[in-house]
Amino acid sequence: MMTPMQRVLTAMGHEEPDRVPVFILTTLHGAKELGLSIRDYFSRAEHIAEGQLRLQQKYRSDCLYAFCYAALELEAFGGETIFIDDGPPNAAAPVLRRGEDIDRLEPPRPGDCAGLNRTLEAIRRLKDRVGDAVPIVGSVIAPFSLPVMQLGFEQYIELLYGDPERFTRLMAVNQRFCVDWANAQLAAGATAIGYDDPLASPTYIPRELYLKTGHRVAMATLAQIKGPTAMHLASGRGLAIADDIVITGASALGVSTLEDLADWKSAVGPRLTLIGNLNGIEMRRWTGADAEREVKQAIAKAGRGGGFILADNHGEIPWQVPDEVLLAIRAAVDRWGRYPLEWIE
Amino acid sequence: MHELSSEFRDALAALDRLRVETIFQKATLLKPAIQVVEELIVPVMAQLGDEWCSGQVALSQIYMGSRICEELVERTLPSLAPGRKTRPRQAIAVLSDYHMLGKRIVLSTLRTSGLDVLDYGRMEVDELVERVRADDVKILLISTLMLPAALKVKTVRKKLDAAGSRIRIAVGGAPFLFDRQLWQEVGADAMGRNASEAVAIVRRWREEES
Ligand code: B12
């Protein structure tokens, strides 16, 4: 039997491992495992590490997931986070309220932010426990998507169209921060970094504009990250920019449930490993049979020849998704994911 | 009007304010402004909404475009502008969520279409139930982005039912796009995939009422 690391690396080398690798990307579920509130859970590195280890054992996932919540990066810029009892934390008010705030903005250092340090410490603990047997997936919000939290979505769209100079300055600051934050996670023991850039999706920003802005930022940023990266559009569509994503240098891509894995497979072939694309929102009410059908379908569409990791389509499974569903997904991978996939017509 | 509409669509998608305005002026030479809104702007925005759902235009274009149209209509047709006559019987709120963009776009589009709506901003369940009762709202539009917030529509519905209210609720936002059964599960009466569908829903319900 392969270790999760061998399995994932084989798949990412576009060869067939022993079975389809599966990432059960749970974050909040760690709090349930430890019997803690979500706020308490995220308040200590040892909780996060312990939670991830337990979840990995329970679901036999092929990775550990160091992502906590997106608003953590806003904390680094002086923002606050709002916690609720039954869902992901959210960013509170924007920190950049006026144009001049951008002119004065300096990139924070990851080591200066308590929240980011907790993630780094959690990664170190995980690495201590699993060594090279299980990949540890870190994550960053792309410089191009972070401003939605820094400024607010409306204000950011207006900046993007109306103030190219300040936009460029903001990108420079965010890029510096993003590279440092990604490399700090790699140095702490992360195997790869998820680059979360939903604004790259043509659902949000037209391709022509993206190519002049977020795409250039992605190329420059990924080039400085000292490890493999997976671009993630956080369930936004991306087929129309498939070739653009390939040339960013990312090795993998998170695919939306709104798109067909087979279309992606034929669009990118062996140039990207596909991660996805189970519908995390719908998952909440799946039966065992639903889970099996969905898993089987995803594997049939993208499993052949490797280059595929089964996961949800957002990179985070909602709090409301019951254990039984996740266990059913996992069981279905054992049943239908063994290579060679002879059952596929 | 039909010939102008593809031109208008392109100008709007390109966020070319000047061209949008010129085409609008040209159209008002043919028909009264209020009819131009009805026959040109509203259908083009509906078309762009559909194109957003099928992935041909981006949200940034929808947002900027909705603002351009809102501004244009408010400037040229102040009589359509909300806030006069009677108090509207419809309201929109972001429920227990901090993401306001969806509501902003829906609100702009409703106003452009000549529909006046009370803007409740962001509210928690109890506050929303109270306000809706106090204002005697007949149509409630709810926008959410996070799943836990979307699930709270169920409580809003329960509390309003318990109070004997016969209000109609329309919902929208990302969770409802990913789970096409969710709106029924939470007890909404309709779901709209984009802002123009919100306009269609409100118009339909108002017609049914009158
Ligand atoms: C861009 C994005 C991000 C960006 C920016 C987020 C932001 N806005 O602040 C970043 C990377 C920062 C991010 C982070 C997170 N995200 Co996010 N993100 C998205 C994405 C891709 C788009 C969200 C968005 O803002 N859309 C713009 C709005 C305007 O679109 P909309 O709600 O669909 O509204 C349109 C229609 O639905 C309709 N509409 C809206 N309201 C109404 C109302 C009525 C009555 C009607 C008729 C119509 C209507 O009209 C609008 C215009 O057409 C979605 C996935 C997706 N494909 O939608 C996930 C998504 C919203 N994110 C999600 C989550 C969970 C998060 C995080 C909590 C993750 C985490 N653990 O940290 C954070 C929270 C960030 C924060 N603010 O604190 C989930 C939420 C659902 C859930 N699982 O609970 C989503 C849905 C992904 C998923 N498929 O699970 N995210």
XYZ file of C-alpha atoms and ligand atoms in Angstrom:
646
model
C 0.000 0.000 0.000
C 1.182 3.508 -0.775
C 1.427 6.262 1.802
C -0.842 9.260 1.154
C 2.265 11.187 0.068
C 3.272 8.545 -2.485
C -0.286 8.322 -3.737
C -0.663 12.077 -4.177
C 2.744 12.540 -5.790
C 2.102 9.681 -8.193
C -1.253 11.161 -9.173
C 0.308 14.594 -9.568
C 2.961 13.046 -11.815
C 0.026 11.956 -14.013
C 0.420 8.307 -13.294
C -1.984 5.937 -11.630
C -1.298 5.198 -7.963
C -2.985 2.356 -6.025
C -6.241 4.308 -5.839
C -7.609 7.773 -6.513
C -6.306 10.116 -3.810
C -8.999 11.893 -1.813
C -8.772 15.158 0.115
C -11.545 15.442 2.693
C -11.034 19.151 3.302
C -12.545 19.677 6.715
C -11.585 22.585 8.953
C -14.485 23.346 11.329
C -15.148 19.647 11.895
C -11.989 19.617 14.002
C -13.853 21.600 16.653
C -16.547 18.903 16.743
C -13.895 16.218 17.167
C -12.411 18.027 20.140
C -15.728 19.071 21.648
C -14.792 22.757 21.427
C -16.540 25.823 20.118
C -15.243 26.967 16.737
C -13.711 30.060 18.314
C -11.858 28.053 20.977
C -10.749 25.529 18.458
C -9.013 28.113 16.292
C -7.479 29.888 19.275
C -4.650 27.378 19.785
C -2.212 25.673 17.462
C -2.413 22.421 19.436
C -6.181 22.246 18.843
C -5.795 22.737 15.129
C -3.038 20.150 14.877
C -4.881 17.618 17.019
C -8.143 18.255 15.168
C -6.509 17.713 11.796
C -4.809 14.502 12.927
C -8.070 13.090 14.232
C -9.978 14.061 11.106
C -7.327 12.560 8.889
C -7.573 9.274 10.757
C -11.324 9.273 10.818
C -11.833 9.951 7.123
C -8.533 8.452 5.945
C -7.959 11.549 3.887
C -4.815 11.790 1.792
C -3.760 15.108 3.278
C -3.744 17.254 6.372
C -5.262 20.678 5.867
C -3.678 23.656 7.570
C -6.155 26.244 6.269
C -8.123 27.798 9.147
C -10.249 30.586 7.706
C -9.797 33.346 5.137
C -10.299 36.240 7.547
C -7.060 35.209 9.265
C -5.197 37.076 6.557
C -7.234 40.173 7.214
C -6.163 39.906 10.857
C -2.589 40.275 9.614
C -3.639 43.634 8.128
C -5.252 44.746 11.378
C -8.765 43.472 10.704
C -11.071 41.549 12.989
C -12.859 38.259 12.711
C -16.438 37.419 13.594
C -17.047 33.932 14.972
C -20.346 32.072 14.952
C -21.227 28.717 16.504
C -22.261 26.847 13.396
C -20.203 28.074 10.489
C -16.958 29.559 9.256
C -15.598 32.747 10.797
C -16.038 35.842 8.640
C -14.075 39.033 8.171
C -15.462 42.035 10.031
C -15.275 45.562 8.617
C -12.796 46.379 5.833
C -9.467 47.846 6.966
C -8.809 50.028 3.920
C -11.519 52.666 4.008
C -9.981 55.470 1.989
C -7.700 55.648 -1.000
C -4.933 57.065 1.169
C -5.016 53.947 3.310
C -3.641 52.102 0.296
C -0.910 54.702 -0.237
C 0.302 54.140 3.304
C -0.120 50.390 3.420
C 2.912 48.238 4.223
C 3.038 44.450 3.893
C 2.660 42.876 7.338
C 5.205 40.239 8.313
C 3.591 36.841 8.920
C 5.645 36.406 12.089
C 4.029 39.522 13.584
C 0.501 38.168 13.436
C -0.661 35.866 16.242
C -3.223 34.129 14.039
C -0.756 33.327 11.281
C 1.756 32.130 13.856
C -0.841 29.700 15.183
C -1.217 28.207 11.728
C 2.567 27.963 11.356
C 2.862 26.278 14.738
C 0.070 23.860 13.821
C 1.940 22.972 10.615
C 5.136 22.324 12.587
C 3.274 20.020 14.958
C 1.656 18.160 12.095
C 4.974 17.781 10.329
C 6.521 16.401 13.530
C 3.828 13.769 13.692
C 3.582 12.647 10.083
C 6.960 13.460 8.567
C 6.832 12.727 4.861
C 4.009 10.209 4.992
C 1.086 12.606 4.603
C 1.082 15.832 2.589
C 0.293 18.966 4.570
C -1.651 21.469 2.504
C -1.194 25.126 3.385
C -3.063 27.999 1.807
C -2.976 31.663 0.896
C -5.570 34.074 -0.405
C -4.275 35.462 -3.696
C -3.189 39.124 -3.709
C -5.870 39.684 -6.357
C -8.716 38.255 -4.222
C -7.683 39.491 -0.777
C -8.923 43.078 -1.406
C -12.523 41.861 -1.295
C -11.962 41.575 2.449
C -9.519 44.486 2.728
C -11.811 47.020 1.000
C -15.210 45.390 0.519
C -16.327 43.862 -2.767
C -18.034 46.951 -4.262
C -15.160 49.230 -3.404
C -12.694 46.762 -4.855
C -14.512 46.513 -8.182
C -14.540 50.284 -8.335
C -10.829 50.463 -7.560
C -10.106 47.888 -10.227
C -11.882 49.911 -12.907
C -11.230 53.377 -11.631
C -7.853 53.711 -9.936
C -5.158 51.657 -11.662
C -2.367 53.319 -9.752
C -3.662 52.461 -6.327
C -4.643 49.042 -7.579
C -1.043 48.426 -8.643
C 0.274 49.583 -5.310
C -2.160 47.350 -3.434
C -1.109 44.382 -5.546
C 2.547 45.026 -4.777
C 1.867 45.045 -1.031
C -0.376 41.998 -1.152
C 2.065 40.112 -3.302
C 4.920 40.679 -0.895
C 2.755 39.499 1.984
C 1.408 36.509 0.060
C 4.867 35.266 -0.940
C 6.181 35.611 2.622
C 3.137 33.903 4.081
C 3.281 31.007 1.608
C 7.004 30.515 2.111
C 6.633 30.635 5.895
C 4.109 27.791 5.666
C 6.439 25.800 3.425
C 9.330 26.419 5.815
C 7.167 25.216 8.715
C 6.573 21.934 6.893
C 3.730 22.434 4.436
C 4.081 20.273 1.331
C 2.108 22.472 -1.041
C 0.162 25.722 -1.044
C -3.406 26.322 -2.204
C -3.556 29.687 -3.985
C -7.163 30.797 -3.486
C -8.057 33.186 -6.251
C -11.789 33.139 -6.943
C -11.629 36.568 -8.548
C -9.625 35.024 -11.359
C -12.846 33.292 -12.355
C -14.617 34.859 -15.342
C -17.788 34.621 -13.243
C -16.428 37.623 -11.323
C -13.913 39.444 -13.515
C -13.888 39.344 -17.331
C -10.961 37.484 -18.813
C -9.555 40.507 -20.670
C -9.323 42.445 -17.427
C -8.004 39.459 -15.496
C -5.188 38.979 -17.996
C -4.021 42.550 -17.423
C -4.344 42.325 -13.647
C -4.831 39.204 -11.533
C -3.153 36.912 -14.027
C 0.062 38.933 -14.034
C -0.064 39.035 -10.263
C -0.508 35.257 -10.127
C 2.435 34.645 -12.467
C 4.738 36.871 -10.458
C 3.549 35.557 -7.095
C 3.626 31.859 -7.882
C 7.124 32.231 -9.304
C 8.348 33.288 -5.873
C 6.595 30.612 -3.854
C 9.172 27.936 -3.094
C 6.975 24.880 -3.462
C 4.164 23.374 -5.516
C 0.946 25.351 -5.726
C -2.673 24.567 -6.477
C -4.795 27.333 -7.916
C -8.262 27.329 -6.410
C -11.198 29.371 -7.681
C -13.214 28.507 -4.551
C -16.022 26.987 -6.653
C -15.984 29.745 -9.270
C -15.921 28.648 -12.922
C -12.613 28.580 -14.809
C -12.803 26.679 -18.103
C -12.661 29.881 -20.106
C -9.255 30.641 -18.569
C -7.910 27.077 -18.507
C -4.850 27.838 -20.629
C -4.164 31.016 -18.698
C -4.142 29.037 -15.466
C -1.775 26.458 -16.910
C 0.864 29.086 -17.663
C 0.789 30.541 -14.142
C 2.907 27.601 -13.110
C 0.381 26.076 -10.711
C 0.540 22.283 -10.649
C -3.086 21.701 -9.750
C -6.475 23.338 -9.925
C -9.620 23.187 -7.791
C -12.584 22.622 -10.128
C -16.100 23.961 -9.519
C -19.089 21.672 -9.346
C -20.669 24.033 -11.867
C -18.267 22.667 -14.488
C -17.683 19.219 -15.911
C -14.510 17.383 -14.869
C -14.378 15.656 -18.253
C -14.314 19.033 -20.009
C -11.466 20.073 -17.761
C -9.581 16.860 -18.333
C -9.717 17.322 -22.080
C -8.870 21.038 -21.820
C -5.721 20.640 -19.735
C -4.665 17.012 -20.147
C -1.511 16.297 -18.180
C -0.695 19.972 -17.671
C -2.669 20.290 -14.428
C -3.835 17.918 -11.736
C -7.556 18.405 -11.146
C -8.946 18.610 -7.620
C -12.677 18.424 -7.089
C -15.492 18.739 -7.697
C -18.092 17.422 -5.242
C -20.826 19.915 -4.332
C -20.146 20.806 -0.691
C -23.361 22.750 -0.207
C -25.591 19.965 -1.469
C -23.561 17.378 0.436
C -25.394 18.384 3.593
C -28.429 16.393 2.492
C -26.794 13.566 0.561
C -27.749 9.976 1.295
C -25.152 7.206 1.156
C -26.375 6.409 -2.347
C -26.001 10.045 -3.442
C -22.439 10.098 -2.148
C -21.569 6.915 -3.979
C -23.099 8.116 -7.243
C -21.299 11.473 -7.104
C -17.935 9.923 -6.256
C -18.291 7.348 -8.983
C -19.194 9.969 -11.539
C -16.251 12.230 -10.665
C -13.812 9.332 -10.852
C -15.262 8.179 -14.161
C -14.777 11.631 -15.619
C -11.302 12.462 -14.379
C -9.668 9.445 -12.742
C -8.010 7.721 -15.673
C -4.279 8.155 -16.000
C -3.902 9.936 -12.665
C -3.788 13.722 -12.496
C -6.877 13.679 -10.316
C -7.573 14.154 -6.617
C -11.145 13.766 -5.442
C -12.319 16.580 -3.139
C -15.171 19.011 -2.601
C -15.365 21.946 -5.000
C -14.700 24.768 -2.573
C -11.756 23.631 -0.517
C -13.773 23.498 2.676
C -16.623 21.244 3.671
C -19.418 23.108 5.480
C -20.012 22.529 9.189
C -23.507 21.218 8.411
C -22.248 18.207 6.433
C -22.717 15.127 8.633
C -19.954 12.614 9.344
C -21.944 9.837 7.728
C -21.815 11.590 4.380
C -18.066 12.084 4.593
C -17.598 8.451 5.586
C -19.825 7.383 2.705
C -17.709 9.446 0.288
C -14.618 7.801 1.663
C -16.083 4.311 1.389
C -17.105 4.999 -2.193
C -13.492 5.893 -3.016
C -12.367 2.501 -1.707
C -15.041 0.851 -3.776
C -14.653 2.718 -7.073
C -11.256 4.386 -6.864
C -8.876 1.413 -7.106
C -6.585 1.564 -10.095
C -6.785 0.366 -12.765
C -10.300 1.747 -13.178
C -11.560 -1.166 -15.191
C -15.209 -0.515 -14.510
C -15.229 2.675 -16.553
C -16.622 2.095 -20.035
C -36.128 49.375 -29.791
C -35.116 45.888 -30.693
C -32.311 47.101 -32.974
C -30.927 49.270 -30.218
C -30.893 46.552 -27.638
C -27.845 44.633 -28.833
C -25.956 47.910 -29.111
C -27.092 48.823 -25.618
C -26.094 45.423 -24.287
C -22.580 45.766 -25.693
C -22.140 49.292 -24.389
C -23.277 48.212 -20.949
C -21.050 45.126 -20.883
C -18.133 47.336 -21.916
C -19.122 49.765 -19.121
C -19.043 52.555 -21.674
C -21.136 55.191 -19.898
C -21.049 57.600 -22.792
C -22.327 55.108 -25.309
C -24.967 53.860 -22.891
C -26.195 57.398 -22.499
C -26.162 58.151 -26.240
C -28.172 55.055 -27.065
C -30.623 55.883 -24.315
C -31.061 59.423 -25.672
C -31.529 58.067 -29.177
C -34.246 55.742 -27.909
C -36.076 58.540 -26.126
C -36.525 60.248 -29.486
C -38.652 57.283 -30.496
C -40.552 56.637 -27.297
C -41.256 58.165 -23.884
C -38.435 57.552 -21.412
C -40.528 55.368 -19.171
C -41.155 53.028 -22.069
C -37.473 53.024 -22.970
C -36.709 51.800 -19.487
C -39.290 49.051 -19.857
C -38.422 47.969 -23.370
C -34.699 48.582 -23.506
C -33.031 48.713 -20.110
C -35.039 46.096 -18.217
C -34.777 43.423 -20.936
C -31.073 44.087 -21.517
C -30.370 43.738 -17.820
C -32.321 40.493 -17.809
C -30.242 39.305 -20.734
C -27.027 40.190 -18.942
C -28.314 38.367 -15.850
C -28.851 35.243 -17.935
C -25.429 35.651 -19.470
C -23.934 35.867 -15.996
C -25.650 32.625 -15.004
C -24.289 30.881 -18.086
C -20.812 32.332 -17.642
C -20.596 34.835 -20.504
C -20.344 38.048 -18.515
C -18.682 38.728 -15.194
C -20.121 39.969 -11.933
C -17.955 43.101 -12.068
C -19.769 44.039 -15.294
C -23.146 43.277 -13.755
C -22.373 45.405 -10.736
C -20.957 48.379 -12.636
C -23.680 48.059 -15.279
C -26.440 48.048 -12.690
C -24.997 51.190 -11.142
C -24.776 52.936 -14.510
C -28.419 52.140 -15.286
C -29.619 53.090 -11.832
C -27.918 56.441 -12.118
C -29.218 57.033 -15.630
C -32.797 56.289 -14.685
C -32.640 58.365 -11.515
C -31.301 61.306 -13.473
C -33.613 61.186 -16.459
C -36.728 59.898 -14.792
C -36.889 61.348 -11.321
C -40.569 60.489 -11.285
C -39.594 56.831 -11.286
C -37.150 57.348 -8.483
C -38.185 55.660 -5.283
C -39.124 57.382 -2.097
C -42.185 59.374 -3.081
C -45.843 58.400 -3.297
C -46.714 55.598 -0.920
C -44.594 53.487 1.326
C -43.503 50.392 -0.559
C -44.836 47.040 0.527
C -41.635 45.224 -0.341
C -38.331 45.079 1.450
C -34.876 43.587 0.991
C -32.400 42.476 3.634
C -29.132 40.659 4.068
C -29.905 38.045 6.690
C -27.311 37.349 9.366
C -24.503 37.717 6.857
C -21.797 40.291 6.246
C -21.785 40.116 2.465
C -23.685 43.021 0.988
C -22.854 42.994 -2.713
C -25.665 40.677 -3.814
C -28.240 42.876 -2.145
C -26.662 46.005 -3.604
C -26.989 44.677 -7.142
C -30.540 43.441 -6.621
C -31.553 46.777 -5.122
C -30.064 48.766 -8.012
C -31.812 46.583 -10.524
C -35.178 46.814 -8.763
C -34.910 50.582 -8.635
C -33.905 50.837 -12.263
C -37.022 48.855 -13.071
C -39.121 51.356 -11.198
C -39.720 49.159 -8.175
C -39.423 50.857 -4.837
C -38.098 48.727 -1.978
C -37.329 49.302 1.666
C -33.651 48.664 2.246
C -33.172 47.008 5.627
C -29.437 46.557 5.265
C -28.113 43.712 7.387
C -30.355 42.142 10.023
C -30.636 39.178 12.365
C -33.774 37.030 12.407
C -35.798 38.667 15.190
C -35.118 42.195 14.100
C -36.121 41.326 10.542
C -39.355 39.677 11.638
C -40.273 42.692 13.727
C -39.503 45.229 11.037
C -41.393 43.370 8.388
C -44.448 43.237 10.647
C -44.196 46.868 11.636
C -43.891 48.004 8.017
C -46.623 45.631 6.867
C -44.365 44.291 4.152
C -45.994 41.897 1.682
C -42.922 40.807 -0.244
C -39.622 40.132 1.456
C -36.385 39.625 -0.461
C -33.548 37.964 1.408
C -29.933 37.739 0.275
C -27.304 35.510 1.913
C -23.861 34.284 0.942
C -22.992 31.907 3.781
C -24.810 28.606 4.219
C -25.648 29.037 7.936
C -27.232 32.377 7.075
C -29.253 30.821 4.251
C -30.537 28.180 6.657
C -31.851 30.906 8.955
C -34.497 31.816 6.410
C -36.321 28.814 7.853
C -36.599 30.552 11.226
C -37.757 33.781 9.631
C -40.486 31.861 7.844
C -41.536 30.006 10.996
C -41.752 33.150 13.073
C -43.697 35.022 10.441
C -46.089 32.098 10.010
C -46.574 31.909 13.760
C -47.460 35.593 13.781
C -50.095 34.937 11.132
C -48.265 36.865 8.449
C -49.040 36.011 4.829
C -45.867 37.530 3.498
C -44.105 36.075 0.463
C -40.396 35.450 0.669
C -37.940 35.362 -2.232
C -34.348 34.317 -1.598
C -31.085 34.493 -3.498
C -27.324 34.258 -3.132
C -24.588 31.672 -3.611
C -25.910 28.813 -1.408
C -29.175 28.785 -3.343
C -27.269 28.561 -6.615
C -25.332 25.528 -5.454
C -28.260 23.660 -3.930
C -31.308 24.091 -6.122
C -33.618 22.577 -3.477
C -32.486 24.805 -0.654
C -35.028 27.582 -1.204
C -37.908 25.163 -0.761
C -36.283 23.515 2.206
C -36.063 26.832 4.052
C -39.669 27.690 3.233
C -39.144 30.439 0.682
C -41.774 31.019 -1.989
C -39.269 31.636 -4.763
C -35.589 31.769 -5.581
C -33.935 34.098 -8.061
C -30.645 33.273 -9.731
C -29.784 36.889 -10.422
C -31.005 40.424 -9.875
C -33.285 40.491 -12.901
C -35.058 37.418 -11.661
C -35.755 39.368 -8.471
C -37.497 41.985 -10.620
C -39.564 39.323 -12.377
C -40.582 37.718 -9.082
C -41.630 40.984 -7.469
C -43.612 42.027 -10.532
C -45.368 38.690 -10.727
C -46.351 38.778 -7.093
C -47.562 42.334 -7.278
C -49.733 41.517 -10.240
C -51.176 38.521 -8.461
C -51.996 40.725 -5.510
C -53.742 43.481 -7.403
C -15.237 35.376 -4.156
C -15.426 34.423 -3.010
C -14.625 34.585 -1.892
C -13.601 35.699 -1.751
C -14.331 37.001 -1.406
C -15.521 36.752 -0.479
C -16.398 37.940 -0.123
N -17.366 38.289 -0.913
O -16.196 38.519 0.879
C -12.714 35.166 -0.598
C -11.548 34.389 -1.157
C -12.165 36.222 0.339
C -13.681 34.205 0.077
C -13.584 33.824 1.374
C -14.534 33.057 2.023
N -15.508 32.332 1.475
Co -15.988 32.484 -0.364
N -16.595 32.561 -2.121
C -16.404 33.385 -3.092
C -17.291 33.042 -4.305
C -16.425 32.453 -5.407
C -18.105 34.262 -4.784
C -18.797 34.996 -3.643
C -19.333 36.368 -3.963
O -19.043 37.329 -3.274
N -20.142 36.504 -5.004
C -20.779 37.727 -5.375
C -22.245 37.740 -4.978
C -22.818 39.084 -5.277
O -22.855 36.721 -5.742
P -24.171 36.004 -5.263
O -24.276 35.910 -3.821
O -24.285 34.729 -6.013
O -25.310 37.021 -5.756
C -25.842 37.040 -7.074
C -27.056 36.126 -7.209
O -26.971 34.985 -6.395
C -28.211 37.009 -6.939
N -28.673 37.276 -5.591
C -27.993 37.582 -4.479
N -28.816 37.873 -3.477
C -30.067 37.772 -3.935
C -31.290 37.957 -3.313
C -32.466 37.745 -4.030
C -33.789 37.939 -3.373
C -32.403 37.330 -5.396
C -33.628 37.058 -6.147
C -31.161 37.169 -6.007
C -30.007 37.382 -5.284
O -27.809 38.234 -7.491
C -26.389 38.428 -7.326
C -25.867 39.098 -8.562
O -26.103 38.346 -9.718
C -18.281 31.984 -3.706
C -18.616 30.790 -4.585
C -19.555 31.107 -5.692
N -19.317 30.491 -6.809
O -20.491 31.869 -5.534
C -17.553 31.491 -2.433
C -18.406 31.248 -1.186
C -19.359 32.386 -1.016
N -17.442 31.298 -0.092
C -17.751 30.534 0.862
C -17.051 30.518 2.101
C -17.452 29.461 3.105
C -16.017 31.436 2.376
C -15.249 31.577 3.693
C -16.095 31.578 4.935
C -14.191 30.476 3.758
C -13.487 30.449 5.098
N -13.653 29.378 5.833
O -12.818 31.356 5.444
C -14.523 32.935 3.494
C -15.245 34.126 4.120
C -14.623 35.425 3.717
C -15.094 36.578 4.503
N -15.702 37.567 3.874
O -14.917 36.588 5.693
C -18.944 29.650 0.530
C -20.210 30.039 1.327
C -21.167 28.887 1.545
C -20.802 28.088 2.769
N -20.061 27.006 2.591
O -21.166 28.459 3.846
C -19.092 29.851 -1.023
C -20.508 29.834 -1.569
C -18.272 28.741 -1.694
C -18.943 27.380 -1.674
N -19.353 26.870 -2.813
O -19.103 26.769 -0.645
N -14.668 33.815 -0.764
